[in-house]
PDB file of C-alpha atoms in Angstrom:
ATOM      1  CA  MET A 357     -12.435  17.314  -7.837  1.00  0.00           C
ATOM      2  CA  PHE A 358      -9.519  15.260  -5.579  1.00  0.00           C
ATOM      3  CA  SER A 359      -6.576  17.912  -5.080  1.00  0.00           C
ATOM      4  CA  HIS A 360      -5.562  16.916  -1.921  1.00  0.00           C
ATOM      5  CA  PRO A 361      -5.991  14.818   1.062  1.00  0.00           C
ATOM      6  CA  THR A 362      -9.460  14.585   2.141  1.00  0.00           C
ATOM      7  CA  ASP A 363     -11.030  13.651   5.294  1.00  0.00           C
ATOM      8  CA  LYS A 364     -13.784  11.472   6.498  1.00  0.00           C
ATOM      9  CA  GLU A 365     -15.486  14.293   6.408  1.00  0.00           C
ATOM     10  CA  GLU A 366     -15.225  15.354   3.272  1.00  0.00           C
ATOM     11  CA  LEU A 367     -15.369  12.410   1.450  1.00  0.00           C
ATOM     12  CA  SER A 368     -19.000  12.027   3.229  1.00  0.00           C
ATOM     13  CA  LYS A 369     -20.287  14.561   1.219  1.00  0.00           C
ATOM     14  CA  ARG A 370     -18.266  14.299  -1.820  1.00  0.00           C
ATOM     15  CA  ILE A 371     -19.670  10.567  -2.044  1.00  0.00           C
ATOM     16  CA  VAL A 372     -22.849   9.406  -2.038  1.00  0.00           C
ATOM     17  CA  ASP A 373     -22.417   6.383  -3.492  1.00  0.00           C
ATOM     18  CA  GLU A 374     -20.344   3.264  -3.907  1.00  0.00           C
ATOM     19  CA  GLN A 375     -20.632   3.763  -7.520  1.00  0.00           C
ATOM     20  CA  GLN A 376     -19.211   7.664  -7.367  1.00  0.00           C
ATOM     21  CA  LEU A 377     -17.056   5.703  -4.978  1.00  0.00           C
ATOM     22  CA  GLU A 378     -16.032   3.654  -7.577  1.00  0.00           C
ATOM     23  CA  LYS A 379     -16.156   5.729 -10.614  1.00  0.00           C
ATOM     24  CA  VAL A 380     -13.540   8.356  -8.280  1.00  0.00           C
ATOM     25  CA  LEU A 381     -10.773   5.541  -7.271  1.00  0.00           C
ATOM     26  CA  ASN A 382     -10.878   4.099 -11.249  1.00  0.00           C
ATOM     27  CA  ALA A 383     -10.352   7.643 -12.091  1.00  0.00           C
ATOM     28  CA  GLN A 384      -7.832   8.320 -10.029  1.00  0.00           C
ATOM     29  CA  ILE A 385      -5.941   4.384 -10.764  1.00  0.00           C
ATOM     30  CA  ALA A 386      -6.442   5.483 -14.591  1.00  0.00           C
ATOM     31  CA  LYS A 387      -4.191   8.031 -13.850  1.00  0.00           C
ATOM     32  CA  GLY A 388      -1.299   6.726 -12.040  1.00  0.00           C
ATOM     33  CA  ASN A 389      -2.549   8.678  -8.451  1.00  0.00           C
ATOM     34  CA  TYR A 390      -1.887   5.499  -6.331  1.00  0.00           C
ATOM     35  CA  ASN A 391      -0.940   7.808  -2.859  1.00  0.00           C
ATOM     36  CA  LEU A 392      -3.950  10.349  -3.181  1.00  0.00           C
ATOM     37  CA  THR A 393      -6.669   7.188  -4.461  1.00  0.00           C
ATOM     38  CA  ALA A 394      -4.977   5.151  -1.051  1.00  0.00           C
ATOM     39  CA  ARG A 395      -5.729   8.056   1.050  1.00  0.00           C
ATOM     40  CA  ILE A 396      -9.452   8.195  -0.649  1.00  0.00           C
ATOM     41  CA  ALA A 397      -9.856   5.294   0.253  1.00  0.00           C
ATOM     42  CA  ALA A 398      -8.213   4.972   3.078  1.00  0.00           C
ATOM     43  CA  GLY A 399     -10.200   7.372   5.029  1.00  0.00           C
ATOM     44  CA  ALA A 400     -13.905   7.282   3.464  1.00  0.00           C
ATOM     45  CA  PRO A 401     -16.525   6.679   5.347  1.00  0.00           C
ATOM     46  CA  GLN A 402     -17.197   3.834   7.523  1.00  0.00           C
ATOM     47  CA  GLN A 403     -20.026   2.414   5.807  1.00  0.00           C
ATOM     48  CA  TYR A 404     -17.660   2.325   2.033  1.00  0.00           C
ATOM     49  CA  ASP A 405     -15.107   0.067   4.233  1.00  0.00           C
ATOM     50  CA  ALA A 406     -16.595  -3.954   2.582  1.00  0.00           C
ATOM     51  CA  PHE A 407     -17.406  -1.983  -1.246  1.00  0.00           C
ATOM     52  CA  ILE A 408     -13.674  -0.667  -1.089  1.00  0.00           C
ATOM     53  CA  MET A 409     -12.386  -4.164   0.568  1.00  0.00           C
ATOM     54  CA  THR A 410     -14.116  -6.035  -2.173  1.00  0.00           C
ATOM     55  CA  TRP A 411     -12.334  -3.359  -4.745  1.00  0.00           C
ATOM     56  CA  ILE A 412      -8.822  -4.315  -3.517  1.00  0.00           C
ATOM     57  CA  GLN A 413      -9.031  -7.434  -3.809  1.00  0.00           C
ATOM     58  CA  GLN A 414     -10.245  -7.434  -7.249  1.00  0.00           C
ATOM     59  CA  ASN A 415      -7.920  -4.801  -8.878  1.00  0.00           C
ATOM     60  CA  ILE A 416      -5.093  -6.227  -6.897  1.00  0.00           C
ATOM     61  CA  THR A 417      -2.846  -6.931  -9.603  1.00  0.00           C
ATOM     62  CA  GLU A 418      -3.588  -3.175 -10.432  1.00  0.00           C
ATOM     63  CA  LEU A 419      -2.969  -1.692  -6.884  1.00  0.00           C
ATOM     64  CA  PRO A 420       1.153  -1.222  -4.595  1.00  0.00           C
ATOM     65  CA  ALA A 421       1.490  -1.814  -1.659  1.00  0.00           C
ATOM     66  CA  PRO A 422      -0.396   1.561  -0.001  1.00  0.00           C
ATOM     67  CA  PHE A 423      -3.764  -0.631  -0.981  1.00  0.00           C
ATOM     68  CA  PHE A 424      -3.318  -3.566   1.188  1.00  0.00           C
ATOM     69  CA  TYR A 425      -2.096  -0.630   4.021  1.00  0.00           C
ATOM     70  CA  VAL A 426      -5.850   0.661   3.965  1.00  0.00           C
ATOM     71  CA  MET A 427      -7.178  -3.483   3.276  1.00  0.00           C
ATOM     72  CA  SER A 428      -5.170  -4.041   7.062  1.00  0.00           C
ATOM     73  CA  ARG A 429      -7.001  -0.992   8.130  1.00  0.00           C
ATOM     74  CA  LYS A 430     -10.569  -2.228   7.404  1.00  0.00           C
ATOM     75  CA  LEU A 431      -9.462  -4.762   8.929  1.00  0.00           C
ATOM     76  CA  ASP A 432      -7.830  -3.005  11.734  1.00  0.00           C
ATOM     77  CA  ALA A 433     -11.008  -2.733  14.436  1.00  0.00           C
ATOM     78  CA  THR A 434     -12.438  -6.937  13.511  1.00  0.00           C
ATOM     79  CA  ASP A 435      -9.349  -9.537  12.224  1.00  0.00           C
ATOM     80  CA  ASN A 436      -6.697  -8.284  14.197  1.00  0.00           C
ATOM     81  CA  LYS A 437      -4.714 -11.701  12.149  1.00  0.00           C
ATOM     82  CA  ALA A 438      -6.146 -10.537   9.027  1.00  0.00           C
ATOM     83  CA  ALA A 439      -4.662  -6.794   9.032  1.00  0.00           C
ATOM     84  CA  LEU A 440      -1.319  -8.378   9.933  1.00  0.00           C
ATOM     85  CA  ARG A 441      -1.483 -10.391   6.710  1.00  0.00           C
ATOM     86  CA  TRP A 442      -1.963  -7.848   5.054  1.00  0.00           C
ATOM     87  CA  TYR A 443       0.476  -5.216   6.270  1.00  0.00           C
ATOM     88  CA  THR A 444       2.943  -7.639   6.358  1.00  0.00           C
ATOM     89  CA  ARG A 445       2.169  -8.022   1.732  1.00  0.00           C
ATOM     90  CA  GLY A 446       2.615  -4.866   2.083  1.00  0.00           C
ATOM     91  CA  TYR A 447       5.094  -4.154   4.152  1.00  0.00           C
ATOM     92  CA  VAL A 448       6.898  -6.557   1.406  1.00  0.00           C
ATOM     93  CA  LEU A 449       5.500  -4.708  -1.993  1.00  0.00           C
ATOM     94  CA  ALA A 450       6.838  -1.489  -0.454  1.00  0.00           C
ATOM     95  CA  MET A 451      10.648  -2.956   0.511  1.00  0.00           C
ATOM     96  CA  VAL A 452      10.582  -3.825  -3.544  1.00  0.00           C
ATOM     97  CA  ASP A 453       9.618  -0.930  -5.075  1.00  0.00           C
ATOM     98  CA  ARG A 454      11.488   0.678  -3.114  1.00  0.00           C
ATOM     99  CA  LYS A 455      14.567  -1.016  -4.063  1.00  0.00           C
ATOM    100  CA  LEU A 456      13.455  -0.377  -7.128  1.00  0.00           C
ATOM    101  CA  CYS A 457      13.506   3.185  -7.437  1.00  0.00           C
ATOM    102  CA  ILE A 458      16.868   5.043  -8.835  1.00  0.00           C
ATOM    103  CA  ASP A 459      16.385   7.945  -6.753  1.00  0.00           C
ATOM    104  CA  LYS A 460      17.848   6.102  -2.873  1.00  0.00           C
ATOM    105  CA  SER A 461      16.127   9.519  -0.848  1.00  0.00           C
ATOM    106  CA  ALA A 462      13.452   7.963  -2.224  1.00  0.00           C
ATOM    107  CA  ARG A 463      13.457   5.096   0.267  1.00  0.00           C
ATOM    108  CA  GLN A 464      12.181   7.960   2.885  1.00  0.00           C
ATOM    109  CA  GLY A 465       8.061   6.984   1.019  1.00  0.00           C
ATOM    110  CA  ILE A 466       8.021   4.150   3.140  1.00  0.00           C
ATOM    111  CA  GLU A 467       7.710   5.630   6.378  1.00  0.00           C
ATOM    112  CA  TYR A 468       4.214   7.570   4.464  1.00  0.00           C
ATOM    113  CA  LEU A 469       2.230   4.103   4.687  1.00  0.00           C
ATOM    114  CA  ASN A 470       2.189   3.490   8.481  1.00  0.00           C
ATOM    115  CA  TYR A 471       0.125   7.375   9.181  1.00  0.00           C
ATOM    116  CA  ILE A 472      -2.735   4.270   7.085  1.00  0.00           C
ATOM    117  CA  LEU A 473      -1.987   0.972   9.589  1.00  0.00           C
ATOM    118  CA  GLY A 474      -5.424   1.475  12.036  1.00  0.00           C
ATOM    119  CA  ASP A 475      -4.225   2.227  15.352  1.00  0.00           C
ATOM    120  CA  GLU A 476      -4.962  -1.637  16.960  1.00  0.00           C
ATOM    121  CA  LEU A 477      -2.371  -2.894  14.987  1.00  0.00           C
ATOM    122  CA  LYS A 478       0.370   0.172  15.188  1.00  0.00           C
ATOM    123  CA  GLN A 479      -0.507  -1.210  19.084  1.00  0.00           C
ATOM    124  CA  ASN A 480      -0.048  -5.287  18.304  1.00  0.00           C
ATOM    125  CA  ILE A 481       3.471  -4.503  16.440  1.00  0.00           C
ATOM    126  CA  GLY A 482       5.839  -4.715  19.020  1.00  0.00           C
ATOM    127  CA  SER A 483       4.271  -7.830  20.336  1.00  0.00           C
ATOM    128  CA  TYR A 484       3.526  -9.616  16.951  1.00  0.00           C
ATOM    129  CA  GLN A 485       7.640  -8.296  16.099  1.00  0.00           C
ATOM    130  CA  GLU A 486       9.233 -10.573  20.143  1.00  0.00           C
ATOM    131  CA  SER A 487       6.580 -13.233  19.436  1.00  0.00           C
ATOM    132  CA  GLY A 488       7.635 -14.327  15.679  1.00  0.00           C
ATOM    133  CA  LEU A 489       4.481 -13.916  14.363  1.00  0.00           C
ATOM    134  CA  ILE A 490       5.826 -11.246  12.121  1.00  0.00           C
ATOM    135  CA  TYR A 491       8.515 -12.664  10.419  1.00  0.00           C
ATOM    136  CA  GLN A 492       6.512 -15.630  10.123  1.00  0.00           C
ATOM    137  CA  GLU A 493       4.085 -12.809   8.103  1.00  0.00           C
ATOM    138  CA  ARG A 494       6.730 -12.377   6.455  1.00  0.00           C
ATOM    139  CA  VAL A 495       8.154 -15.228   5.256  1.00  0.00           C
ATOM    140  CA  ALA A 496       3.959 -16.102   3.973  1.00  0.00           C
ATOM    141  CA  ALA A 497       3.918 -12.433   2.018  1.00  0.00           C
ATOM    142  CA  ILE A 498       7.369 -12.916  -0.174  1.00  0.00           C
ATOM    143  CA  GLU A 499       5.654 -15.853  -1.028  1.00  0.00           C
ATOM    144  CA  TYR A 500       2.834 -14.647  -1.848  1.00  0.00           C
ATOM    145  CA  ALA A 501       3.891 -11.422  -3.325  1.00  0.00           C
ATOM    146  CA  GLY A 502       5.741 -13.945  -5.953  1.00  0.00           C
ATOM    147  CA  THR A 503       2.562 -15.075  -7.077  1.00  0.00           C
ATOM    148  CA  LEU A 504       1.290 -12.378  -8.043  1.00  0.00           C
ATOM    149  CA  LYS A 505       1.331 -10.884 -11.158  1.00  0.00           C
ATOM    150  CA  GLN A 506       1.955  -6.832 -11.089  1.00  0.00           C
ATOM    151  CA  ASN A 507       0.781  -4.633 -13.021  1.00  0.00           C
ATOM    152  CA  TYR A 508       1.891  -1.118 -11.915  1.00  0.00           C
ATOM    153  CA  ASP A 509       5.600   0.599 -12.033  1.00  0.00           C
ATOM    154  CA  PRO A 510       6.787   2.173  -8.409  1.00  0.00           C
ATOM    155  CA  MET A 511       6.183   5.097  -9.581  1.00  0.00           C
ATOM    156  CA  TRP A 512       3.717   5.897  -5.793  1.00  0.00           C
ATOM    157  CA  ILE A 513       6.965   5.139  -3.828  1.00  0.00           C
ATOM    158  CA  CYS A 514       9.493   7.075  -6.964  1.00  0.00           C
ATOM    159  CA  SER A 515       7.983   9.745  -5.807  1.00  0.00           C
ATOM    160  CA  HIS A 516       8.962  10.711  -2.933  1.00  0.00           C
ATOM    161  CA  GLY A 517      12.517  11.264  -3.770  1.00  0.00           C
ATOM    162  CA  VAL A 518      14.145  14.348  -3.859  1.00  0.00           C
ATOM    163  CA  SER A 519      14.538  14.260  -7.726  1.00  0.00           C
ATOM    164  CA  THR A 520      11.293  14.550  -7.727  1.00  0.00           C
ATOM    165  CA  PHE A 521      11.588  18.675  -6.216  1.00  0.00           C
ATOM    166  CA  THR A 522      14.226  19.309  -9.080  1.00  0.00           C
ATOM    167  CA  GLU A 523      15.054  20.769 -12.212  1.00  0.00           C
ATOM    168  CA  GLU A 524      15.917  17.299 -13.571  1.00  0.00           C
ATOM    169  CA  GLY A 525      13.159  15.795 -12.290  1.00  0.00           C
ATOM    170  CA  ASN A 526      12.427  12.186 -11.121  1.00  0.00           C
ATOM    171  CA  SER A 527      14.938   9.864 -12.126  1.00  0.00           C
ATOM    172  CA  GLY A 528      12.240   6.951 -11.982  1.00  0.00           C
ATOM    173  CA  PHE A 529      12.962   3.192 -11.450  1.00  0.00           C
ATOM    174  CA  GLU A 530      14.659   0.037 -13.320  1.00  0.00           C
ATOM    175  CA  PRO A 531      12.839  -2.571 -15.310  1.00  0.00           C
ATOM    176  CA  LEU A 532       9.914  -4.043 -13.866  1.00  0.00           C
ATOM    177  CA  GLU A 533      11.452  -7.269 -14.649  1.00  0.00           C
ATOM    178  CA  LYS A 534      14.097  -6.848 -11.841  1.00  0.00           C
ATOM    179  CA  ARG A 535      10.940  -7.306  -9.758  1.00  0.00           C
ATOM    180  CA  LYS A 536      11.968 -11.001  -8.650  1.00  0.00           C
ATOM    181  CA  ASP A 537      15.469 -10.336  -8.327  1.00  0.00           C
ATOM    182  CA  LYS A 538      14.699  -7.473  -5.791  1.00  0.00           C
ATOM    183  CA  LEU A 539      12.011  -9.612  -4.371  1.00  0.00           C
ATOM    184  CA  ASP A 540      14.669 -12.569  -3.923  1.00  0.00           C
ATOM    185  CA  GLU A 541      16.856 -10.316  -2.750  1.00  0.00           C
ATOM    186  CA  LEU A 542      14.285  -8.853   0.210  1.00  0.00           C
ATOM    187  CA  ALA A 543      14.024 -13.067   1.216  1.00  0.00           C
ATOM    188  CA  GLN A 544      17.609 -12.847   1.308  1.00  0.00           C
ATOM    189  CA  SER A 545      18.308 -10.371   3.633  1.00  0.00           C
ATOM    190  CA  LEU A 546      15.008 -11.016   5.852  1.00  0.00           C
ATOM    191  CA  PRO A 547      16.490 -11.710   9.484  1.00  0.00           C
ATOM    192  CA  LYS A 548      16.052 -14.966  11.059  1.00  0.00           C
ATOM    193  CA  LYS A 549      13.684 -14.948  14.025  1.00  0.00           C
TER     194      LYS A 549
END
């Protein structure tokens, strides 16, 4: 049903109610189509924002970084502080996941997440950086990530690597048990404000 990126107009035609949207989101997650599912959630008409945010919160341990960016986008116009918090959480999780990918070229996949962000956050990110707010939120996001028991693999970002497009196929990722070590490395490398 959703094999290509969709826009709001297209989604408006295809999704008639929250039950159908939930069915689509759950089916795509079950297939491991995290990037497509995040695009569907981000592009869904505004009337579904509250439903999508509740769905994300209920499934948070099953969802990778793109969904934290979707939450940030949905909150962008109404709650700047919460939008920033969800963005930094997603950024930290994305950084950890990209460190797990064996194919280092997959690290470019983090750039794809910026397309999900809301316009207001994009405009203010520089001032948040200068004021030290981003640093504070990243410290808090690292703590949050340490408490989150994630039940997904990082293929959402590993699939952005060059090996995905070669004959040998994607080279995969390191064991998920290393996620904590990668988070600790990230905490150590966080620049001091």
